[in-house]
PDB file of N, CA and C in Angstrom:
ATOM      1  N   ALA Y  65     105.013 129.833  50.955  1.00  0.00           N
ATOM      2  CA  ALA Y  65     105.874 130.786  51.658  1.00  0.00           C
ATOM      3  C   ALA Y  65     105.764 130.202  53.354  1.00  0.00           C
ATOM      4  N   ASP Y  66     106.827 131.222  54.137  1.00  0.00           N
ATOM      5  CA  ASP Y  66     107.182 130.727  55.620  1.00  0.00           C
ATOM      6  C   ASP Y  66     106.173 131.498  55.898  1.00  0.00           C
ATOM      7  N   GLU Y  67     105.590 133.229  55.913  1.00  0.00           N
ATOM      8  CA  GLU Y  67     104.151 133.128  56.486  1.00  0.00           C
ATOM      9  C   GLU Y  67     103.073 131.921  56.430  1.00  0.00           C
ATOM     10  N   ASP Y  68     102.799 131.634  55.462  1.00  0.00           N
ATOM     11  CA  ASP Y  68     102.180 130.154  55.053  1.00  0.00           C
ATOM     12  C   ASP Y  68     102.085 129.353  56.123  1.00  0.00           C
ATOM     13  N   GLU Y  69     103.555 128.823  56.350  1.00  0.00           N
ATOM     14  CA  GLU Y  69     103.790 127.703  57.066  1.00  0.00           C
ATOM     15  C   GLU Y  69     103.650 128.108  58.596  1.00  0.00           C
ATOM     16  N   GLU Y  70     103.692 129.472  58.829  1.00  0.00           N
ATOM     17  CA  GLU Y  70     103.463 129.823  60.072  1.00  0.00           C
ATOM     18  C   GLU Y  70     101.937 129.706  60.840  1.00  0.00           C
ATOM     19  N   LEU Y  71     100.865 130.194  59.364  1.00  0.00           N
ATOM     20  CA  LEU Y  71      99.680 130.533  59.642  1.00  0.00           C
ATOM     21  C   LEU Y  71      99.057 128.755  59.799  1.00  0.00           C
ATOM     22  N   CYS Y  72      99.269 127.805  58.844  1.00  0.00           N
ATOM     23  CA  CYS Y  72      99.081 126.497  58.825  1.00  0.00           C
ATOM     24  C   CYS Y  72      99.896 126.022  60.336  1.00  0.00           C
ATOM     25  N   ALA Y  73     100.790 126.037  61.032  1.00  0.00           N
ATOM     26  CA  ALA Y  73     100.758 125.648  61.759  1.00  0.00           C
ATOM     27  C   ALA Y  73     100.036 125.760  63.191  1.00  0.00           C
ATOM     28  N   TRP Y  74      99.907 127.166  62.932  1.00  0.00           N
ATOM     29  CA  TRP Y  74      98.920 127.490  64.118  1.00  0.00           C
ATOM     30  C   TRP Y  74      96.916 127.125  64.071  1.00  0.00           C
ATOM     31  N   LEU Y  75      96.940 127.000  62.673  1.00  0.00           N
ATOM     32  CA  LEU Y  75      96.028 126.205  62.757  1.00  0.00           C
ATOM     33  C   LEU Y  75      95.821 125.052  62.728  1.00  0.00           C
ATOM     34  N   GLN Y  76      96.775 124.523  62.752  1.00  0.00           N
ATOM     35  CA  GLN Y  76      96.789 123.136  62.765  1.00  0.00           C
ATOM     36  C   GLN Y  76      96.982 122.511  64.086  1.00  0.00           C
ATOM     37  N   GLN Y  77      97.746 123.376  65.280  1.00  0.00           N
ATOM     38  CA  GLN Y  77      98.194 122.946  66.371  1.00  0.00           C
ATOM     39  C   GLN Y  77      96.842 123.961  67.655  1.00  0.00           C
ATOM     40  N   LYS Y  78      96.473 125.138  66.790  1.00  0.00           N
ATOM     41  CA  LYS Y  78      95.716 125.857  68.185  1.00  0.00           C
ATOM     42  C   LYS Y  78      94.594 125.792  68.056  1.00  0.00           C
ATOM     43  N   ALA Y  79      93.723 126.009  66.550  1.00  0.00           N
ATOM     44  CA  ALA Y  79      92.475 125.208  66.327  1.00  0.00           C
ATOM     45  C   ALA Y  79      92.366 123.969  65.901  1.00  0.00           C
ATOM     46  N   SER Y  80      93.291 123.240  66.280  1.00  0.00           N
ATOM     47  CA  SER Y  80      92.917 121.671  65.732  1.00  0.00           C
ATOM     48  C   SER Y  80      92.296 121.246  64.262  1.00  0.00           C
ATOM     49  N   LEU Y  81      92.816 122.200  63.646  1.00  0.00           N
ATOM     50  CA  LEU Y  81      92.552 121.930  61.928  1.00  0.00           C
ATOM     51  C   LEU Y  81      93.265 120.744  61.445  1.00  0.00           C
ATOM     52  N   THR Y  82      93.069 120.099  60.796  1.00  0.00           N
ATOM     53  CA  THR Y  82      93.309 118.992  59.774  1.00  0.00           C
ATOM     54  C   THR Y  82      94.276 119.583  58.859  1.00  0.00           C
ATOM     55  N   GLN Y  83      95.287 119.134  58.265  1.00  0.00           N
ATOM     56  CA  GLN Y  83      96.492 119.486  57.024  1.00  0.00           C
ATOM     57  C   GLN Y  83      95.256 119.695  56.050  1.00  0.00           C
ATOM     58  N   ARG Y  84      94.382 118.858  55.763  1.00  0.00           N
ATOM     59  CA  ARG Y  84      93.900 119.028  54.649  1.00  0.00           C
ATOM     60  C   ARG Y  84      93.188 120.287  54.478  1.00  0.00           C
ATOM     61  N   VAL Y  85      92.429 120.408  55.446  1.00  0.00           N
ATOM     62  CA  VAL Y  85      91.385 121.660  55.772  1.00  0.00           C
ATOM     63  C   VAL Y  85      91.845 122.539  55.606  1.00  0.00           C
ATOM     64  N   VAL Y  86      93.451 122.848  56.413  1.00  0.00           N
ATOM     65  CA  VAL Y  86      94.537 124.362  56.331  1.00  0.00           C
ATOM     66  C   VAL Y  86      94.343 124.420  55.162  1.00  0.00           C
ATOM     67  N   HIS Y  87      94.527 123.184  53.792  1.00  0.00           N
ATOM     68  CA  HIS Y  87      95.273 123.871  52.518  1.00  0.00           C
ATOM     69  C   HIS Y  87      93.967 123.795  51.837  1.00  0.00           C
ATOM     70  N   LYS Y  88      93.168 123.471  52.415  1.00  0.00           N
ATOM     71  CA  LYS Y  88      91.637 123.813  51.531  1.00  0.00           C
ATOM     72  C   LYS Y  88      91.391 125.539  51.489  1.00  0.00           C
ATOM     73  N   VAL Y  89      91.480 125.572  52.648  1.00  0.00           N
ATOM     74  CA  VAL Y  89      91.346 127.323  53.358  1.00  0.00           C
ATOM     75  C   VAL Y  89      92.243 128.244  52.810  1.00  0.00           C
ATOM     76  N   LEU Y  90      93.433 127.848  52.780  1.00  0.00           N
ATOM     77  CA  LEU Y  90      94.582 128.795  52.407  1.00  0.00           C
ATOM     78  C   LEU Y  90      94.490 129.681  51.458  1.00  0.00           C
ATOM     79  N   PRO Y  91      93.690 129.583  50.423  1.00  0.00           N
ATOM     80  CA  PRO Y  91      93.555 130.556  49.127  1.00  0.00           C
ATOM     81  C   PRO Y  91      92.110 131.326  49.455  1.00  0.00           C
ATOM     82  N   LYS Y  92      91.176 130.868  49.958  1.00  0.00           N
ATOM     83  CA  LYS Y  92      90.237 131.839  50.363  1.00  0.00           C
ATOM     84  C   LYS Y  92      91.182 132.519  51.444  1.00  0.00           C
ATOM     85  N   LEU Y  93      91.727 132.503  52.404  1.00  0.00           N
ATOM     86  CA  LEU Y  93      92.377 133.579  53.416  1.00  0.00           C
ATOM     87  C   LEU Y  93      93.129 134.037  52.408  1.00  0.00           C
ATOM     88  N   HIS Y  94      93.801 133.716  51.474  1.00  0.00           N
ATOM     89  CA  HIS Y  94      94.456 134.637  50.616  1.00  0.00           C
ATOM     90  C   HIS Y  94      93.648 135.456  49.938  1.00  0.00           C
ATOM     91  N   ASP Y  95      92.565 135.199  49.860  1.00  0.00           N
ATOM     92  CA  ASP Y  95      91.638 136.233  48.715  1.00  0.00           C
ATOM     93  C   ASP Y  95      91.149 137.245  49.628  1.00  0.00           C
ATOM     94  N   GLU Y  96      91.231 136.739  50.967  1.00  0.00           N
ATOM     95  CA  GLU Y  96      90.760 137.876  51.957  1.00  0.00           C
ATOM     96  C   GLU Y  96      91.717 139.022  52.603  1.00  0.00           C
ATOM     97  N   ASN Y  97      93.222 138.423  51.631  1.00  0.00           N
ATOM     98  CA  ASN Y  97      94.405 139.022  52.110  1.00  0.00           C
ATOM     99  C   ASN Y  97      95.194 138.918  53.678  1.00  0.00           C
ATOM    100  N   VAL Y  98      94.819 137.659  54.435  1.00  0.00           N
ATOM    101  CA  VAL Y  98      94.937 136.661  55.405  1.00  0.00           C
ATOM    102  C   VAL Y  98      96.139 136.385  55.168  1.00  0.00           C
ATOM    103  N   TYR Y  99      97.129 136.472  55.480  1.00  0.00           N
ATOM    104  CA  TYR Y  99      98.529 135.723  55.841  1.00  0.00           C
ATOM    105  C   TYR Y  99      98.977 135.273  57.137  1.00  0.00           C
ATOM    106  N   ASP Y 100      98.487 135.795  58.234  1.00  0.00           N
ATOM    107  CA  ASP Y 100      98.932 135.304  59.465  1.00  0.00           C
ATOM    108  C   ASP Y 100      98.017 135.378  60.037  1.00  0.00           C
ATOM    109  N   VAL Y 101      98.328 135.094  61.806  1.00  0.00           N
ATOM    110  CA  VAL Y 101      96.832 135.449  62.765  1.00  0.00           C
ATOM    111  C   VAL Y 101      96.455 136.482  62.729  1.00  0.00           C
ATOM    112  N   SER Y 102      97.437 137.822  62.806  1.00  0.00           N
ATOM    113  CA  SER Y 102      96.822 139.223  62.963  1.00  0.00           C
ATOM    114  C   SER Y 102      95.762 138.949  61.577  1.00  0.00           C
ATOM    115  N   GLY Y 103      95.755 138.447  60.734  1.00  0.00           N
ATOM    116  CA  GLY Y 103      95.364 138.698  59.837  1.00  0.00           C
ATOM    117  C   GLY Y 103      93.972 138.098  59.969  1.00  0.00           C
ATOM    118  N   LEU Y 104      94.058 136.737  60.879  1.00  0.00           N
ATOM    119  CA  LEU Y 104      92.535 136.058  61.104  1.00  0.00           C
ATOM    120  C   LEU Y 104      92.191 137.013  62.342  1.00  0.00           C
ATOM    121  N   LEU Y 105      92.447 137.311  63.100  1.00  0.00           N
ATOM    122  CA  LEU Y 105      92.029 138.106  63.845  1.00  0.00           C
ATOM    123  C   LEU Y 105      91.389 138.842  63.443  1.00  0.00           C
ATOM    124  N   ALA Y 106      91.829 139.889  63.046  1.00  0.00           N
ATOM    125  CA  ALA Y 106      91.234 141.291  61.849  1.00  0.00           C
ATOM    126  C   ALA Y 106      90.102 140.428  61.292  1.00  0.00           C
ATOM    127  N   LEU Y 107      89.935 139.362  60.701  1.00  0.00           N
ATOM    128  CA  LEU Y 107      89.063 138.628  59.851  1.00  0.00           C
ATOM    129  C   LEU Y 107      87.910 138.241  61.504  1.00  0.00           C
ATOM    130  N   HIS Y 108      88.393 137.832  62.214  1.00  0.00           N
ATOM    131  CA  HIS Y 108      87.104 137.659  63.396  1.00  0.00           C
ATOM    132  C   HIS Y 108      86.790 138.850  63.658  1.00  0.00           C
ATOM    133  N   SER Y 109      86.962 139.661  64.144  1.00  0.00           N
ATOM    134  CA  SER Y 109      86.853 141.228  64.493  1.00  0.00           C
ATOM    135  C   SER Y 109      85.973 141.856  63.847  1.00  0.00           C
ATOM    136  N   ILE Y 110      85.736 141.671  62.165  1.00  0.00           N
ATOM    137  CA  ILE Y 110      84.643 141.713  61.005  1.00  0.00           C
ATOM    138  C   ILE Y 110      83.458 140.836  61.123  1.00  0.00           C
ATOM    139  N   ASP Y 111      83.973 139.556  62.128  1.00  0.00           N
ATOM    140  CA  ASP Y 111      82.608 138.548  61.782  1.00  0.00           C
ATOM    141  C   ASP Y 111      82.612 138.075  60.706  1.00  0.00           C
ATOM    142  N   GLY Y 112      84.045 138.160  59.851  1.00  0.00           N
ATOM    143  CA  GLY Y 112      84.245 136.996  58.897  1.00  0.00           C
ATOM    144  C   GLY Y 112      84.884 135.342  58.120  1.00  0.00           C
ATOM    145  N   LEU Y 113      84.783 134.935  59.831  1.00  0.00           N
ATOM    146  CA  LEU Y 113      85.619 133.969  59.725  1.00  0.00           C
ATOM    147  C   LEU Y 113      84.751 133.052  59.252  1.00  0.00           C
ATOM    148  N   GLY Y 114      82.910 133.361  59.211  1.00  0.00           N
ATOM    149  CA  GLY Y 114      82.327 132.105  58.475  1.00  0.00           C
ATOM    150  C   GLY Y 114      82.410 132.401  56.705  1.00  0.00           C
ATOM    151  N   ASP Y 115      83.118 133.560  56.510  1.00  0.00           N
ATOM    152  CA  ASP Y 115      82.478 133.636  54.791  1.00  0.00           C
ATOM    153  C   ASP Y 115      83.877 132.608  54.680  1.00  0.00           C
ATOM    154  N   VAL Y 116      84.842 132.151  55.480  1.00  0.00           N
ATOM    155  CA  VAL Y 116      85.792 131.826  54.969  1.00  0.00           C
ATOM    156  C   VAL Y 116      86.063 130.219  55.211  1.00  0.00           C
ATOM    157  N   PHE Y 117      85.446 129.854  55.998  1.00  0.00           N
ATOM    158  CA  PHE Y 117      85.814 128.543  56.855  1.00  0.00           C
ATOM    159  C   PHE Y 117      84.453 127.757  57.144  1.00  0.00           C
ATOM    160  N   SER Y 118      83.658 126.648  56.898  1.00  0.00           N
ATOM    161  CA  SER Y 118      82.815 126.336  57.273  1.00  0.00           C
ATOM    162  C   SER Y 118      82.324 126.389  58.606  1.00  0.00           C
ATOM    163  N   ARG Y 119      81.149 126.017  59.296  1.00  0.00           N
ATOM    164  CA  ARG Y 119      80.437 126.266  60.320  1.00  0.00           C
ATOM    165  C   ARG Y 119      81.368 126.363  61.624  1.00  0.00           C
ATOM    166  N   VAL Y 120      81.139 124.716  61.261  1.00  0.00           N
ATOM    167  CA  VAL Y 120      81.986 124.379  62.613  1.00  0.00           C
ATOM    168  C   VAL Y 120      83.671 125.042  62.926  1.00  0.00           C
ATOM    169  N   VAL Y 121      84.294 125.007  61.781  1.00  0.00           N
ATOM    170  CA  VAL Y 121      86.017 125.098  61.710  1.00  0.00           C
ATOM    171  C   VAL Y 121      85.602 126.644  62.565  1.00  0.00           C
ATOM    172  N   ALA Y 122      84.840 127.492  61.414  1.00  0.00           N
ATOM    173  CA  ALA Y 122      84.962 128.566  62.609  1.00  0.00           C
ATOM    174  C   ALA Y 122      85.011 129.184  64.145  1.00  0.00           C
ATOM    175  N   VAL Y 123      83.983 127.942  64.150  1.00  0.00           N
ATOM    176  CA  VAL Y 123      83.941 128.077  65.485  1.00  0.00           C
ATOM    177  C   VAL Y 123      85.304 127.969  66.431  1.00  0.00           C
ATOM    178  N   GLN Y 124      86.261 126.713  65.850  1.00  0.00           N
ATOM    179  CA  GLN Y 124      87.395 126.081  66.712  1.00  0.00           C
ATOM    180  C   GLN Y 124      88.461 127.349  66.324  1.00  0.00           C
ATOM    181  N   VAL Y 125      88.295 127.943  65.083  1.00  0.00           N
ATOM    182  CA  VAL Y 125      89.089 128.935  64.942  1.00  0.00           C
ATOM    183  C   VAL Y 125      88.985 130.173  65.657  1.00  0.00           C
ATOM    184  N   ALA Y 126      87.598 130.402  66.048  1.00  0.00           N
ATOM    185  CA  ALA Y 126      87.487 131.976  66.873  1.00  0.00           C
ATOM    186  C   ALA Y 126      87.277 131.114  67.977  1.00  0.00           C
ATOM    187  N   ASP Y 127      87.593 130.239  68.743  1.00  0.00           N
ATOM    188  CA  ASP Y 127      87.855 129.570  70.281  1.00  0.00           C
ATOM    189  C   ASP Y 127      89.123 130.093  69.931  1.00  0.00           C
ATOM    190  N   ALA Y 128      89.898 129.514  69.351  1.00  0.00           N
ATOM    191  CA  ALA Y 128      91.551 129.672  69.579  1.00  0.00           C
ATOM    192  C   ALA Y 128      91.779 130.914  69.256  1.00  0.00           C
ATOM    193  N   LEU Y 129      91.393 131.606  68.513  1.00  0.00           N
ATOM    194  CA  LEU Y 129      91.871 133.037  68.573  1.00  0.00           C
ATOM    195  C   LEU Y 129      91.198 134.078  69.766  1.00  0.00           C
ATOM    196  N   ASP Y 130      89.949 133.721  70.087  1.00  0.00           N
ATOM    197  CA  ASP Y 130      89.542 133.963  71.520  1.00  0.00           C
ATOM    198  C   ASP Y 130      90.638 134.053  73.070  1.00  0.00           C
ATOM    199  N   ALA Y 131      91.128 132.539  73.046  1.00  0.00           N
ATOM    200  CA  ALA Y 131      92.150 131.834  73.678  1.00  0.00           C
ATOM    201  C   ALA Y 131      93.890 132.700  73.853  1.00  0.00           C
ATOM    202  N   LEU Y 132      94.102 133.668  72.294  1.00  0.00           N
ATOM    203  CA  LEU Y 132      95.117 134.418  72.671  1.00  0.00           C
ATOM    204  C   LEU Y 132      94.900 135.253  73.849  1.00  0.00           C
ATOM    205  N   GLY Y 133      93.969 135.567  73.965  1.00  0.00           N
ATOM    206  CA  GLY Y 133      93.603 136.866  75.132  1.00  0.00           C
ATOM    207  C   GLY Y 133      93.582 138.288  74.532  1.00  0.00           C
ATOM    208  N   ASN Y 134      94.058 138.615  73.358  1.00  0.00           N
ATOM    209  CA  ASN Y 134      93.926 139.748  72.553  1.00  0.00           C
ATOM    210  C   ASN Y 134      93.240 139.983  72.209  1.00  0.00           C
ATOM    211  N   LEU Y 135      91.599 140.068  72.327  1.00  0.00           N
ATOM    212  CA  LEU Y 135      90.532 140.768  71.999  1.00  0.00           C
ATOM    213  C   LEU Y 135      89.549 141.162  73.434  1.00  0.00           C
ATOM    214  N   PRO Y 136      90.011 141.343  74.389  1.00  0.00           N
ATOM    215  CA  PRO Y 136      88.914 142.258  74.947  1.00  0.00           C
ATOM    216  C   PRO Y 136      87.953 143.291  74.507  1.00  0.00           C
ATOM    217  N   GLU Y 137      88.611 144.254  74.034  1.00  0.00           N
ATOM    218  CA  GLU Y 137      88.247 145.270  73.444  1.00  0.00           C
ATOM    219  C   GLU Y 137      87.738 144.788  72.157  1.00  0.00           C
ATOM    220  N   HIS Y 138      87.374 144.085  71.922  1.00  0.00           N
ATOM    221  CA  HIS Y 138      86.660 143.291  70.875  1.00  0.00           C
ATOM    222  C   HIS Y 138      85.704 142.850  71.434  1.00  0.00           C
ATOM    223  N   ARG Y 139      85.576 142.339  72.879  1.00  0.00           N
ATOM    224  CA  ARG Y 139      84.516 141.574  72.734  1.00  0.00           C
ATOM    225  C   ARG Y 139      83.733 142.414  73.341  1.00  0.00           C
ATOM    226  N   ARG Y 140      84.178 143.853  73.802  1.00  0.00           N
ATOM    227  CA  ARG Y 140      83.263 144.849  74.594  1.00  0.00           C
ATOM    228  C   ARG Y 140      82.430 145.101  73.170  1.00  0.00           C
ATOM    229  N   ALA Y 141      83.080 145.384  72.171  1.00  0.00           N
ATOM    230  CA  ALA Y 141      82.765 146.230  70.930  1.00  0.00           C
ATOM    231  C   ALA Y 141      81.788 145.335  70.621  1.00  0.00           C
ATOM    232  N   ARG Y 142      82.166 144.087  70.573  1.00  0.00           N
ATOM    233  CA  ARG Y 142      80.423 143.375  69.758  1.00  0.00           C
ATOM    234  C   ARG Y 142      79.785 143.012  70.968  1.00  0.00           C
ATOM    235  N   ALA Y 143      79.576 143.190  71.986  1.00  0.00           N
ATOM    236  CA  ALA Y 143      78.326 143.187  72.761  1.00  0.00           C
ATOM    237  C   ALA Y 143      78.266 144.631  72.671  1.00  0.00           C
ATOM    238  N   ALA Y 144      78.491 145.652  72.716  1.00  0.00           N
ATOM    239  CA  ALA Y 144      77.639 146.644  72.282  1.00  0.00           C
ATOM    240  C   ALA Y 144      77.021 146.930  71.146  1.00  0.00           C
ATOM    241  N   ALA Y 145      77.571 146.670  70.479  1.00  0.00           N
ATOM    242  CA  ALA Y 145      77.488 146.573  68.421  1.00  0.00           C
ATOM    243  C   ALA Y 145      76.109 145.269  68.889  1.00  0.00           C
ATOM    244  N   CYS Y 146      75.922 144.602  69.507  1.00  0.00           N
ATOM    245  CA  CYS Y 146      74.845 143.716  69.278  1.00  0.00           C
ATOM    246  C   CYS Y 146      73.409 143.954  70.608  1.00  0.00           C
ATOM    247  N   MET Y 147      73.641 144.649  71.935  1.00  0.00           N
ATOM    248  CA  MET Y 147      73.039 145.762  72.271  1.00  0.00           C
ATOM    249  C   MET Y 147      72.299 146.829  71.398  1.00  0.00           C
ATOM    250  N   GLU Y 148      73.011 147.561  70.374  1.00  0.00           N
ATOM    251  CA  GLU Y 148      72.225 148.247  69.644  1.00  0.00           C
ATOM    252  C   GLU Y 148      71.566 147.790  68.652  1.00  0.00           C
ATOM    253  N   GLY Y 149      71.903 146.668  68.091  1.00  0.00           N
ATOM    254  CA  GLY Y 149      71.217 145.881  66.699  1.00  0.00           C
ATOM    255  C   GLY Y 149      69.960 145.228  67.618  1.00  0.00           C
TER     256      GLY Y 149
END
């Protein structure tokens, strides 16, 4: 699907994943109802990247998502949650 192409391209270009890794992880992303980058952001916001990606790849994806600059509220919320916990 076109939406998969967009997600695959983003994962390869921004998160530096290989095509092989991307194709391996797509079905897992679909299981989580993630079909685009905003879905990845949502998964990241609930700390779900580690459920889908290996640990190293999850860090690469998280860094790429953080670089989008879309997560200032998320960072604050997470910092607050860490302090409460």
